[in-house]
Tab-separated table of C-alpha atoms and ligand atoms in Angstrom:
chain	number	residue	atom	x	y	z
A	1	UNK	CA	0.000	0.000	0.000
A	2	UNK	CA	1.276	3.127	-1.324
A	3	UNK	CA	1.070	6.249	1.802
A	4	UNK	CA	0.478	9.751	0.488
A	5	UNK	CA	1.916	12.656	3.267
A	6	UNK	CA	-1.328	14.441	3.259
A	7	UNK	CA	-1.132	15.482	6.421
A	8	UNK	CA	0.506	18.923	4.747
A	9	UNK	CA	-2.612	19.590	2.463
A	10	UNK	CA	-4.222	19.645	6.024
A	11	UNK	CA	-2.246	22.200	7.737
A	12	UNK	CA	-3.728	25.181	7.680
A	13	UNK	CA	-0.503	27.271	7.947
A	14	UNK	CA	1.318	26.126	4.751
A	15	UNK	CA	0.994	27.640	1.760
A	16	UNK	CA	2.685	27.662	-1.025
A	17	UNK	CA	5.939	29.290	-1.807
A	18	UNK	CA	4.550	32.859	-2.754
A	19	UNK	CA	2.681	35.126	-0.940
A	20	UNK	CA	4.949	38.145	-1.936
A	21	UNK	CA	5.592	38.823	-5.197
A	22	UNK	CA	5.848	37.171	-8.501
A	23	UNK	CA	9.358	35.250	-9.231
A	24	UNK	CA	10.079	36.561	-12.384
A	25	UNK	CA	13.881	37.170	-11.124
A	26	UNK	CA	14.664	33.442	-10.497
A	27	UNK	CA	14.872	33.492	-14.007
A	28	UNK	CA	18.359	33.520	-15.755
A	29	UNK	CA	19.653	36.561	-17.984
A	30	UNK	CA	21.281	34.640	-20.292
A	31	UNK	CA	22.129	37.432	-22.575
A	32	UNK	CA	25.979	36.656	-21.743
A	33	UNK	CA	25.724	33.097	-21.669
A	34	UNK	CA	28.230	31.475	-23.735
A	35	UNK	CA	24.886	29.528	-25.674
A	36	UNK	CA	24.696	26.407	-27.288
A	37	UNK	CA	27.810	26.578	-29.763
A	38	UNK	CA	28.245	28.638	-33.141
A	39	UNK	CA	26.311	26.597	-34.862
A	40	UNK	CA	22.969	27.259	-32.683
A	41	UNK	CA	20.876	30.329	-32.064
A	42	UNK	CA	21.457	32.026	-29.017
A	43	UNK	CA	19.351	31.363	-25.982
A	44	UNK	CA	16.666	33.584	-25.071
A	45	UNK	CA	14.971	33.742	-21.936
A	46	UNK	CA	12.537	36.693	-20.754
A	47	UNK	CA	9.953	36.073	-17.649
A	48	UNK	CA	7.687	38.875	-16.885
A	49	UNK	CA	4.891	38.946	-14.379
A	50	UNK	CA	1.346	39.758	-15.296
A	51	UNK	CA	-1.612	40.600	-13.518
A	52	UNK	CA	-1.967	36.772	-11.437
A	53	UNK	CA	0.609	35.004	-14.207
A	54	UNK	CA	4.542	34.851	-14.320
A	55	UNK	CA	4.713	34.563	-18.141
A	56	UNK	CA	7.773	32.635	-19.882
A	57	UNK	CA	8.669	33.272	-23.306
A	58	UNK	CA	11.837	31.635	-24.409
A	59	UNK	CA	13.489	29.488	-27.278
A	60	UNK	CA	14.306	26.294	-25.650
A	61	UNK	CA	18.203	26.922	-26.711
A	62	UNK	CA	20.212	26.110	-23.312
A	63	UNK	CA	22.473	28.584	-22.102
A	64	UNK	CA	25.518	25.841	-22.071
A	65	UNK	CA	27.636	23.628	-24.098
A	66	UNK	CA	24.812	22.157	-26.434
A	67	UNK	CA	26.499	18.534	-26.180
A	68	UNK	CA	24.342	15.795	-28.573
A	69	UNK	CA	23.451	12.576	-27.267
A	70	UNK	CA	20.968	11.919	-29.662
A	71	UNK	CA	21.193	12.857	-33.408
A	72	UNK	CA	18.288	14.527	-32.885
A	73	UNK	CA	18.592	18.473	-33.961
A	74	UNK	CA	18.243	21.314	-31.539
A	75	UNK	CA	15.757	23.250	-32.414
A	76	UNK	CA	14.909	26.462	-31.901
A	77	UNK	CA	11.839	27.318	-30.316
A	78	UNK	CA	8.700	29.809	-29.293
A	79	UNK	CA	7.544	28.770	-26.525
A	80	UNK	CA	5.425	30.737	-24.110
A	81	UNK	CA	4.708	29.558	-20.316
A	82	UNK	CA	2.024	30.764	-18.028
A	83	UNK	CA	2.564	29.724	-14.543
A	84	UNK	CA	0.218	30.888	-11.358
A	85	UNK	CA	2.169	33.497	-10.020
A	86	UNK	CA	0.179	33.125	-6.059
A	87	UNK	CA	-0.122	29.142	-6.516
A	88	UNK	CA	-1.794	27.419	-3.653
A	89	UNK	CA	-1.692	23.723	-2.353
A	90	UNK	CA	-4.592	21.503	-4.285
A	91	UNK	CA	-6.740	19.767	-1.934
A	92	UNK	CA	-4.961	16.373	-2.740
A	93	UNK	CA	-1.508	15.863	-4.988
A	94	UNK	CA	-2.571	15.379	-8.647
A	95	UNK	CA	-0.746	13.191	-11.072
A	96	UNK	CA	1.594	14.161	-13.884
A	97	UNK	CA	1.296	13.442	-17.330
A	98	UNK	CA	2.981	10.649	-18.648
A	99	UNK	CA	4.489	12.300	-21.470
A	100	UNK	CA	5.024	15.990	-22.119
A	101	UNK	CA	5.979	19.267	-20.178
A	102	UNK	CA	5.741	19.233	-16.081
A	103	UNK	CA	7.714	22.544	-15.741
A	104	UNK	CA	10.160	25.231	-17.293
A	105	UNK	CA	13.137	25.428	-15.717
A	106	UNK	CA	15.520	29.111	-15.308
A	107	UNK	CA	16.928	29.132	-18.717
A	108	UNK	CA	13.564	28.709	-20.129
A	109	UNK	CA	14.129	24.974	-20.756
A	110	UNK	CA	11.193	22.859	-20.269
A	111	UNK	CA	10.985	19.533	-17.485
A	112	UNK	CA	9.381	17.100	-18.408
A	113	UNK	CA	8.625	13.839	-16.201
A	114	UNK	CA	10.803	11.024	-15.173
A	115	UNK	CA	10.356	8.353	-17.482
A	116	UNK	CA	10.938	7.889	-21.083
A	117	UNK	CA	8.551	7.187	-24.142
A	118	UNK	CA	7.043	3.473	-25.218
A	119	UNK	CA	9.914	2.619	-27.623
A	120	UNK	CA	11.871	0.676	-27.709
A	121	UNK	CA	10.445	-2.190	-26.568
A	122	UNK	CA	12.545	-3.364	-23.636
A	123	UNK	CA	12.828	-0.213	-22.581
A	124	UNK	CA	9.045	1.177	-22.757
A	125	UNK	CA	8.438	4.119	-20.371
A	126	UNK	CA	11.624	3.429	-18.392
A	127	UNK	CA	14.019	5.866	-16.502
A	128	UNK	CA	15.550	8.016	-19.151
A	129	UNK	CA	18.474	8.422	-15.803
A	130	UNK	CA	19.307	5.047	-15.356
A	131	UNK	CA	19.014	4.169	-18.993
A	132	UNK	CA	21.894	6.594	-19.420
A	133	UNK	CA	20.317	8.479	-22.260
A	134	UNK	CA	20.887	11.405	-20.453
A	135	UNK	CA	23.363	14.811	-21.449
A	136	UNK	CA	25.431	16.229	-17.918
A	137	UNK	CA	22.700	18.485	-17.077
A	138	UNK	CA	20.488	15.717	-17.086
A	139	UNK	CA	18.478	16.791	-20.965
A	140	UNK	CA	18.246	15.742	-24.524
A	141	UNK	CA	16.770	16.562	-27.530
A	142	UNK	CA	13.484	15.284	-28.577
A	143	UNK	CA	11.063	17.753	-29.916
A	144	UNK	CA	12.988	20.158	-27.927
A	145	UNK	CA	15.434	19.974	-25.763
A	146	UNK	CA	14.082	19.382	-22.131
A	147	UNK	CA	15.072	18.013	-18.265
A	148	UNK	CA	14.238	14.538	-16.862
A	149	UNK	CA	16.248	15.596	-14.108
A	150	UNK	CA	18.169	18.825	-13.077
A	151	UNK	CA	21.580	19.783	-12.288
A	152	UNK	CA	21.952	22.544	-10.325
A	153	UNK	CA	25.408	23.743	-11.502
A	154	UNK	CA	24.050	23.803	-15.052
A	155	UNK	CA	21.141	26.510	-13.761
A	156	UNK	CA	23.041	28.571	-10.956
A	157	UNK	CA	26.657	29.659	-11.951
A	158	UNK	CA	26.722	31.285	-8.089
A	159	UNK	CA	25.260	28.614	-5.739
A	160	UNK	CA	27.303	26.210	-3.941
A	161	UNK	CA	27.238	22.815	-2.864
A	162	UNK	CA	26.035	22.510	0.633
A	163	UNK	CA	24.356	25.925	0.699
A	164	UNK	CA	20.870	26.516	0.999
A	165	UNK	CA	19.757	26.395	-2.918
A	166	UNK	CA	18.516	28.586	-4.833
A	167	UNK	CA	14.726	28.176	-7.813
A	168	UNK	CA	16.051	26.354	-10.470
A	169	UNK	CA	12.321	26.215	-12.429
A	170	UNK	CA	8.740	25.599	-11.598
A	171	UNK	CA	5.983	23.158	-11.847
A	172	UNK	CA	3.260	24.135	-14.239
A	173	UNK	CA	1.337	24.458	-10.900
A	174	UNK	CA	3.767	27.271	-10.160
A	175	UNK	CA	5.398	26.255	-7.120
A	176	UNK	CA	9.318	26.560	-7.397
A	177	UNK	CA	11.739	24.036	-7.623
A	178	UNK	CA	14.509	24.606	-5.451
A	179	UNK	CA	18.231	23.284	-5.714
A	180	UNK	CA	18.626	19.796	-3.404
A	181	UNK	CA	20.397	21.682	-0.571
A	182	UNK	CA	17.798	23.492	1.943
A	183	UNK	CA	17.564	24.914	5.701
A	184	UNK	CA	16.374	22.520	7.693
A	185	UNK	CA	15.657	25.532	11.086
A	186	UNK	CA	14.513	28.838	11.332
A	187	UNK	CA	18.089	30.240	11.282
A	188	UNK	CA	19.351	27.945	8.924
A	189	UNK	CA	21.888	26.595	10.929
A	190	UNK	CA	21.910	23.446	9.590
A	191	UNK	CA	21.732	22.834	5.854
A	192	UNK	CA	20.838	19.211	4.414
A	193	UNK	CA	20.553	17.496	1.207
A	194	UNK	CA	17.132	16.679	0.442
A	195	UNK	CA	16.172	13.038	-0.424
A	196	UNK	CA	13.573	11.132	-2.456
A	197	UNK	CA	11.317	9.456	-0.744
A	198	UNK	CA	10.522	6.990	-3.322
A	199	UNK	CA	12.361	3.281	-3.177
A	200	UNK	CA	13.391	1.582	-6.222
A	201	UNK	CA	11.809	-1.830	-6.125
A	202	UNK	CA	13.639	-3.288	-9.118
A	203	UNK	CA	15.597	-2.021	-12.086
A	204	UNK	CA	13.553	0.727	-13.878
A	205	UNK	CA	14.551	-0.099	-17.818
A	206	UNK	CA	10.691	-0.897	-18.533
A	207	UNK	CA	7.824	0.698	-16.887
A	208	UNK	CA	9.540	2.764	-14.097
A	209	UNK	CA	6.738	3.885	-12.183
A	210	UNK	CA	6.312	0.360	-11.791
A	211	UNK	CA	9.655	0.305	-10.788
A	212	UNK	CA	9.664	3.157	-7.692
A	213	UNK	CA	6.900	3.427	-4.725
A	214	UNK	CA	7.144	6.061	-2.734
A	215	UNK	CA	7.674	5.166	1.447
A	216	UNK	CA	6.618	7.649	3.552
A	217	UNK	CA	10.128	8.468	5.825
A	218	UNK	CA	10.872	10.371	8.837
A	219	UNK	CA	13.509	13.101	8.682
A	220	UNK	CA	13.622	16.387	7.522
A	221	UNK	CA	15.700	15.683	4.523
A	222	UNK	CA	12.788	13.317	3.331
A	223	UNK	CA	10.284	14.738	1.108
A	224	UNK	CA	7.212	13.990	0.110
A	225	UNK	CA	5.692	11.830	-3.153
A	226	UNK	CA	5.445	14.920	-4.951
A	227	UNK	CA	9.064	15.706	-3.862
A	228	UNK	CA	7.654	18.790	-2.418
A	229	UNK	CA	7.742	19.786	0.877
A	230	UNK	CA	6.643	22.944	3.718
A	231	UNK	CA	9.154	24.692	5.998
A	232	UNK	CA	8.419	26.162	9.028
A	233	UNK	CA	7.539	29.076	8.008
A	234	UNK	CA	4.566	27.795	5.521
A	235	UNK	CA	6.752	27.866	2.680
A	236	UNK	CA	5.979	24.509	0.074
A	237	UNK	CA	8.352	23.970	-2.673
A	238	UNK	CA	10.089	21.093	-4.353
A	239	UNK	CA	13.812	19.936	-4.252
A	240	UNK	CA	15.589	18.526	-7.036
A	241	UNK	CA	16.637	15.150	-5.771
A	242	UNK	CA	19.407	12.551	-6.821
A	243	UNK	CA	17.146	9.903	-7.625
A	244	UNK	CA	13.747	9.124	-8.633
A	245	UNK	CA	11.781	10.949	-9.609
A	246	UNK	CA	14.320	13.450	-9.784
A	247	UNK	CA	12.172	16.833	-9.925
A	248	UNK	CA	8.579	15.842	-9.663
A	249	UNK	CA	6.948	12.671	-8.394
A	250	UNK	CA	3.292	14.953	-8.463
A	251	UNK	CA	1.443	18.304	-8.715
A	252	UNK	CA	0.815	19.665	-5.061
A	253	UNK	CA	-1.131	22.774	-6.528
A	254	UNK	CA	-3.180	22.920	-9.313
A	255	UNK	CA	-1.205	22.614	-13.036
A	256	UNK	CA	-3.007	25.490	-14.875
A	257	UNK	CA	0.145	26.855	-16.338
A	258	UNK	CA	2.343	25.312	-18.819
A	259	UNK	CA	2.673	26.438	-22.960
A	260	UNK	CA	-0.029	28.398	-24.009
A	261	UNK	CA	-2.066	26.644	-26.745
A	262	UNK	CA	-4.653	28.271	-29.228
A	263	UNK	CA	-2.684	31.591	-29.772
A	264	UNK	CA	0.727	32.397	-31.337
A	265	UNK	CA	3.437	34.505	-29.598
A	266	UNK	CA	5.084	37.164	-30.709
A	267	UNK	CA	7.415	35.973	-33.687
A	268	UNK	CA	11.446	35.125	-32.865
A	269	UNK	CA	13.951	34.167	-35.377
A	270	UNK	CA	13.629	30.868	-36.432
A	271	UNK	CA	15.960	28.050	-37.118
A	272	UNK	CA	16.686	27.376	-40.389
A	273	UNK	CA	17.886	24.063	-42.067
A	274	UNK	CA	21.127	24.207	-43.482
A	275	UNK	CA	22.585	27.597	-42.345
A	276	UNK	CA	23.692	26.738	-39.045
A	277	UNK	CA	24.832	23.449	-39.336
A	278	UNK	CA	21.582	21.793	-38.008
A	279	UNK	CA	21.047	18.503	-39.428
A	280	UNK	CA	18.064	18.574	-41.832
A	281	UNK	CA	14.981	17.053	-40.524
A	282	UNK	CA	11.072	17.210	-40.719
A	283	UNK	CA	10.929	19.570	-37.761
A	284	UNK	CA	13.664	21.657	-39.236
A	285	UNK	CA	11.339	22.668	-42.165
A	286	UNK	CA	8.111	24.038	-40.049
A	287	UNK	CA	8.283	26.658	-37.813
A	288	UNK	CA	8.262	26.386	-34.335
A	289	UNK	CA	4.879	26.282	-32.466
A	290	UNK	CA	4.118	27.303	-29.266
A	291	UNK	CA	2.571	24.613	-26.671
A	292	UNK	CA	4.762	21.691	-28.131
A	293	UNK	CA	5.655	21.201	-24.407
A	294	UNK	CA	2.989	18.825	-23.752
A	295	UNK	CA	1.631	20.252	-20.281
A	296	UNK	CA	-2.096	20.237	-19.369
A	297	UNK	CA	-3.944	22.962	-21.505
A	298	UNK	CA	-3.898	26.475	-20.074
A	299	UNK	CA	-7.484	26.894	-17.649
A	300	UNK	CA	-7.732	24.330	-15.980
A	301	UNK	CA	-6.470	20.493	-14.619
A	302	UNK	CA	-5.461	17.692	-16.967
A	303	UNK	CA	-8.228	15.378	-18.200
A	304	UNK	CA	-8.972	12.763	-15.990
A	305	UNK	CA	-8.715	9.331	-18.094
A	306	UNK	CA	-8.320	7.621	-14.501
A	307	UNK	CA	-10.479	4.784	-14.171
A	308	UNK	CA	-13.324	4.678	-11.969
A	309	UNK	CA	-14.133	2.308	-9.307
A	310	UNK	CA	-16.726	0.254	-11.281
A	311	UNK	CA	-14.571	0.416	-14.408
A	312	UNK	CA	-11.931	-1.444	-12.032
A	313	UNK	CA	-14.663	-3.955	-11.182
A	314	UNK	CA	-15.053	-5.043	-14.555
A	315	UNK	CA	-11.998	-5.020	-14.958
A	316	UNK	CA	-11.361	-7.575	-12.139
A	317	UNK	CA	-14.460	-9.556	-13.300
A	318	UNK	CA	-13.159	-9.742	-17.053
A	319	UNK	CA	-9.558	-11.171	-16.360
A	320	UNK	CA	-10.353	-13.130	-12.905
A	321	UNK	CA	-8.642	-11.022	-10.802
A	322	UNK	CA	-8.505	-9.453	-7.589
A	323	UNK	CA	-9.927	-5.861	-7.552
A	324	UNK	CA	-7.057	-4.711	-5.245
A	325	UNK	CA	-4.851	-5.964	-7.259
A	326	UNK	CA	-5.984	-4.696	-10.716
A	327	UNK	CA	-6.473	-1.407	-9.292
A	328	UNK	CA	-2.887	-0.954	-8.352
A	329	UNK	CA	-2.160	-2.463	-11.939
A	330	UNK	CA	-4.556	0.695	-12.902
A	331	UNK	CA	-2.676	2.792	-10.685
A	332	UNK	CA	-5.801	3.678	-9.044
A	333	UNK	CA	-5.461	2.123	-5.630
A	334	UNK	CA	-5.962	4.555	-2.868
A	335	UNK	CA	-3.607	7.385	-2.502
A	336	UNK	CA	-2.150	6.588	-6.015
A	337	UNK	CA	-0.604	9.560	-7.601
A	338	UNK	CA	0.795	7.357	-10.634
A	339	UNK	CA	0.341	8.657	-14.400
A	340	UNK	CA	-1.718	6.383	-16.219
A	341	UNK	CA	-0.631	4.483	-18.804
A	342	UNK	CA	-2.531	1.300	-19.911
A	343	UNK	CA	0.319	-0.351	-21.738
A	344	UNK	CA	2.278	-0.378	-18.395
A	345	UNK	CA	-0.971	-2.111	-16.696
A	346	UNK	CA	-1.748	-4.689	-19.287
A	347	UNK	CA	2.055	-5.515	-18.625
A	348	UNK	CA	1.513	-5.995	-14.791
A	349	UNK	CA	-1.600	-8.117	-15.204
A	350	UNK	CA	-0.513	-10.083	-18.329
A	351	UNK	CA	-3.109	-8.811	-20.589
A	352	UNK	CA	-2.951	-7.090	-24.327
A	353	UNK	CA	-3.200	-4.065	-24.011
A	354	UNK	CA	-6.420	-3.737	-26.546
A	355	UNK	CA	-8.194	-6.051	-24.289
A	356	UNK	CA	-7.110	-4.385	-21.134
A	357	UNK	CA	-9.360	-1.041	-22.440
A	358	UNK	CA	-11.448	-3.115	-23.768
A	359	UNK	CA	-12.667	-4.719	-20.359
A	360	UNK	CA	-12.581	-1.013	-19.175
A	361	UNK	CA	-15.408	-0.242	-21.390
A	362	UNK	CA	-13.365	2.297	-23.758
A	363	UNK	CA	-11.797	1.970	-27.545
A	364	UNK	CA	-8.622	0.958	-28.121
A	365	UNK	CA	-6.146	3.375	-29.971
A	366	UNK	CA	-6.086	2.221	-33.945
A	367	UNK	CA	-2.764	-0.170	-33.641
A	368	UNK	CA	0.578	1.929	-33.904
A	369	UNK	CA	2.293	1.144	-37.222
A	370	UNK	CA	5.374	-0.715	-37.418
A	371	UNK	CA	7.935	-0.074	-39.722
A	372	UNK	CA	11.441	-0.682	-39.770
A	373	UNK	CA	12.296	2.553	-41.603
A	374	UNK	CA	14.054	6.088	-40.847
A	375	UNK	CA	11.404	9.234	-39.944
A	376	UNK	CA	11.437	11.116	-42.746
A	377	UNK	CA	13.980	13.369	-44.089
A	378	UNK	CA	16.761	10.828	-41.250
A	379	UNK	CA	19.355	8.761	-42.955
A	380	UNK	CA	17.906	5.488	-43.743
A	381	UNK	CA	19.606	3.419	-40.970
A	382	UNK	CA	17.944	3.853	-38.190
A	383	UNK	CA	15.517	1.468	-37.428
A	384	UNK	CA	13.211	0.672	-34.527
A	385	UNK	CA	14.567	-0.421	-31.104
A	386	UNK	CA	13.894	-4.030	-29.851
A	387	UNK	CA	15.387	-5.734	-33.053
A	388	UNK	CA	18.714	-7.507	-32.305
A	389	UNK	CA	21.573	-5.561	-34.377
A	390	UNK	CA	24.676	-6.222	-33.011
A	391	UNK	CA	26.818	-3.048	-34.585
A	392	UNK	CA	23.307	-0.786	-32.553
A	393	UNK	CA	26.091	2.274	-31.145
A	394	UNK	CA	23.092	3.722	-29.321
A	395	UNK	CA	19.555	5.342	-29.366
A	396	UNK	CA	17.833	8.533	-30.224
A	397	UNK	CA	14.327	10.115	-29.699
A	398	UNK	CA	12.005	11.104	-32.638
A	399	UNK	CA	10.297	14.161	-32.770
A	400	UNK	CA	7.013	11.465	-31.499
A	401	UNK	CA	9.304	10.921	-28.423
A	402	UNK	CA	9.963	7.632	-29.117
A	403	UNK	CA	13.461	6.024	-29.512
A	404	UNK	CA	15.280	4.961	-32.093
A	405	UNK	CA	18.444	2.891	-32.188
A	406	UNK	CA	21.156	3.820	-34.534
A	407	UNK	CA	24.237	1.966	-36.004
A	408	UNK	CA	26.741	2.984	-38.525
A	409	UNK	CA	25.853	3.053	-42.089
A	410	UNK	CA	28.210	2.033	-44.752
A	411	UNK	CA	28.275	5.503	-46.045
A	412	UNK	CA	29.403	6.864	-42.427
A	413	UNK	CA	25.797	8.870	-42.674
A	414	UNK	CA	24.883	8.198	-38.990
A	415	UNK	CA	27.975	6.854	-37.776
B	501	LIG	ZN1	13.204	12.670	-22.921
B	502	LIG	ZN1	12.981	23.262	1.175
């Protein structure tokens, strides 16, 4: 049984982090930035409060050493955040998306969640961290370049280790994310490193929320399952953490924010293929959009594909099977703060997936084509993860988020 800290959505004296003004300063000028290398724009970053919002405009360009560990380009972007300025604590933690934007970190970079997407096969939604597909500053490129994880030195050229640490992003729920170093007393007279609470309960290639429950711990380096937690003074925030789930294991306030959808931002130059030395590619030749970040839409909480009690029932009924444990197959058992993700679950109970929605009552997605063939406009050899290809030098995500493997070509095009 999975135990949810509640007991700090309860207290009437925390709140979250800002009662005084908007953060737009945690926010990095990263006009002097040495950028991502000559052959990249530069980075722009601009955060501006309005009215009840701290908006985010930036082009998803880090501010560092752009250092590829997938051949996927980096891209220039347009993206425009809209976070709560005044968050407050939800009534109960709310999941994250599976897939997609969580946050935007200080350079304007977005976080997204900590697991990967379902290819390749042995490998399906696992831990992008232990799966090593990680840069130094814990990102990669995808769509855009975002954050499993965060590295503090890669987002705060002044703080130091063992000192109280400074925003490094925020949730789309607004509440900062703080460094992993905080004060644990008023006077801050000692200073700890803040740990997961979350226990790995096997290796997390495949599935890794299967792979992680979170233990409720004494100690005030402990935080809670949405690696959040309140200081004696009322203030909530998260803590980066070494491990799972790295930056956010749930929303503790309410994820309006995120890209803003239905609306494009002012115009900012644009990449184009061929004059900087990107590498030509489908999302080279369309301009960037904003709200490619994934996150909830702006206005209001994600959609709630959770499954209800009696769609658990049938569930149980169809396959045989105990209703406790299909639900925590579901990731519905009480207290679950788990992402959904019905591939993960028809793994767990042994099921296809297709039959798996099926006994919930709902359609199955049309089956995903499978084709051993490059995306479009990528040298032809790549091919899909999961086959066995001995001279495979490593893997690569797709503009879908899903991974490729790559190997040498005779014609050194991918080597
Ligand atoms: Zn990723
Ligand atoms: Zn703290």
């Amino acid at each position: 049984m999975i135990r949810i800290p509640f007991l700090l959505f309860a207290l009437a004296s925390v709140s979250a982090a800002q009662s005084g003004p908007c953060l737009a300063d945690a926010f990095l000028d990263v006009s002097e930035a040495p950028g991502a290398g000559p052959a990249y724009p530069r980075p722009r970053v601009e955060a501006t409060c309005e009215g009840d919002e701290l908006v985010v405009r930036a082009n998803g360009i880090p501010h560092y050493e752009f250092v590829q560990v997938t051949p996927n380009p980096l891209l220039e972007r347009n993206n425009e955040f809209r976070l709560p300025a005044k968050p407050s604590l939800a009534d109960k933690p709310v999941p994250i998306p599976l897939l997609g934007g969580i946050g935007v970190a200080v350079n304007g970079i977005v976080i997204f969640g900590p697991n990967e997407g379902p290819v390749p096969a042995e490998e399906q939604f696992g831990d992008p961290v232990f799966n090593a597909i990680m840069d130094a500053c814990m990102g990669h490129t995808a769509q855009e370049y975002h954050y499993h994880a965060m590295v503090q030195r890669c987002l705060s050229l002044g703080a130091k280790d063992g000192d109280p640490s400074p925003i490094l992003g925020f949730g789309y729920d607004g509440i900062p994310i703080r460094g992993p170093w905080g004060c644990i007393d008023a006077d801050c007279n000692k200073v700890v490193r803040h740990r997961s609470s979350w226990e790995k309960v096997r290796e997390p290639h495949q599935d890794a929320w299967d792979a992680y429950e979170y233990v409720e711990k004494d100690g005030p380096e402990y935080l809670d399952a949405c690696n959040g937690h309140a200081h004696d003074d009322g203030d909530y925030h998260y803590h980066v953490t070494e491990t799972w789930p790295y930056i956010l294991g749930c929303y503790s306030g309410t994820p309006t924010g995120g890209p803003v959808r239905g609306r494009r931002p002012p115009e900012i130059s644009q990449a184009r293929p061929g004059q900087r030395g990107e590498r030509p590619g489908p999302a080279a030749n369309r301009p960037p959009r904003a709200g490619q970040g994934g996150g909830p839409p702006r206005g209001g909480p994600p959609r709630d594909q959770r499954p209800r009690p009696e769609e658990v029932q049938a569930v149980a009924s169809a396959l045989n099977k105990d209703v406790a444990e299909v639900a925590k197959a579901l990731r519905v058992e009480p207290g679950g703060i788990k992402p959904i993700n019905f591939a993960a679950s028809a793994r767990t109970l042994e099921v296809d997936t297709a039959k798996l929605i099926e006994s919930l009552g709902r359609t199955p997605p049309p089956p995903r084509q499978r084709r051993n063939v490059a995306p479009p406009g990528e040298p032809e050899c790549f091919f899909r993860c999961g086959q066995s290809e001995e001279n495979a030098v490593g893997c690569t995500l797709t503009p879908e988020h899903k991974v490729l493997c790559f190997r040498p070509c005779d014609d050194n095009k991918c080597g």
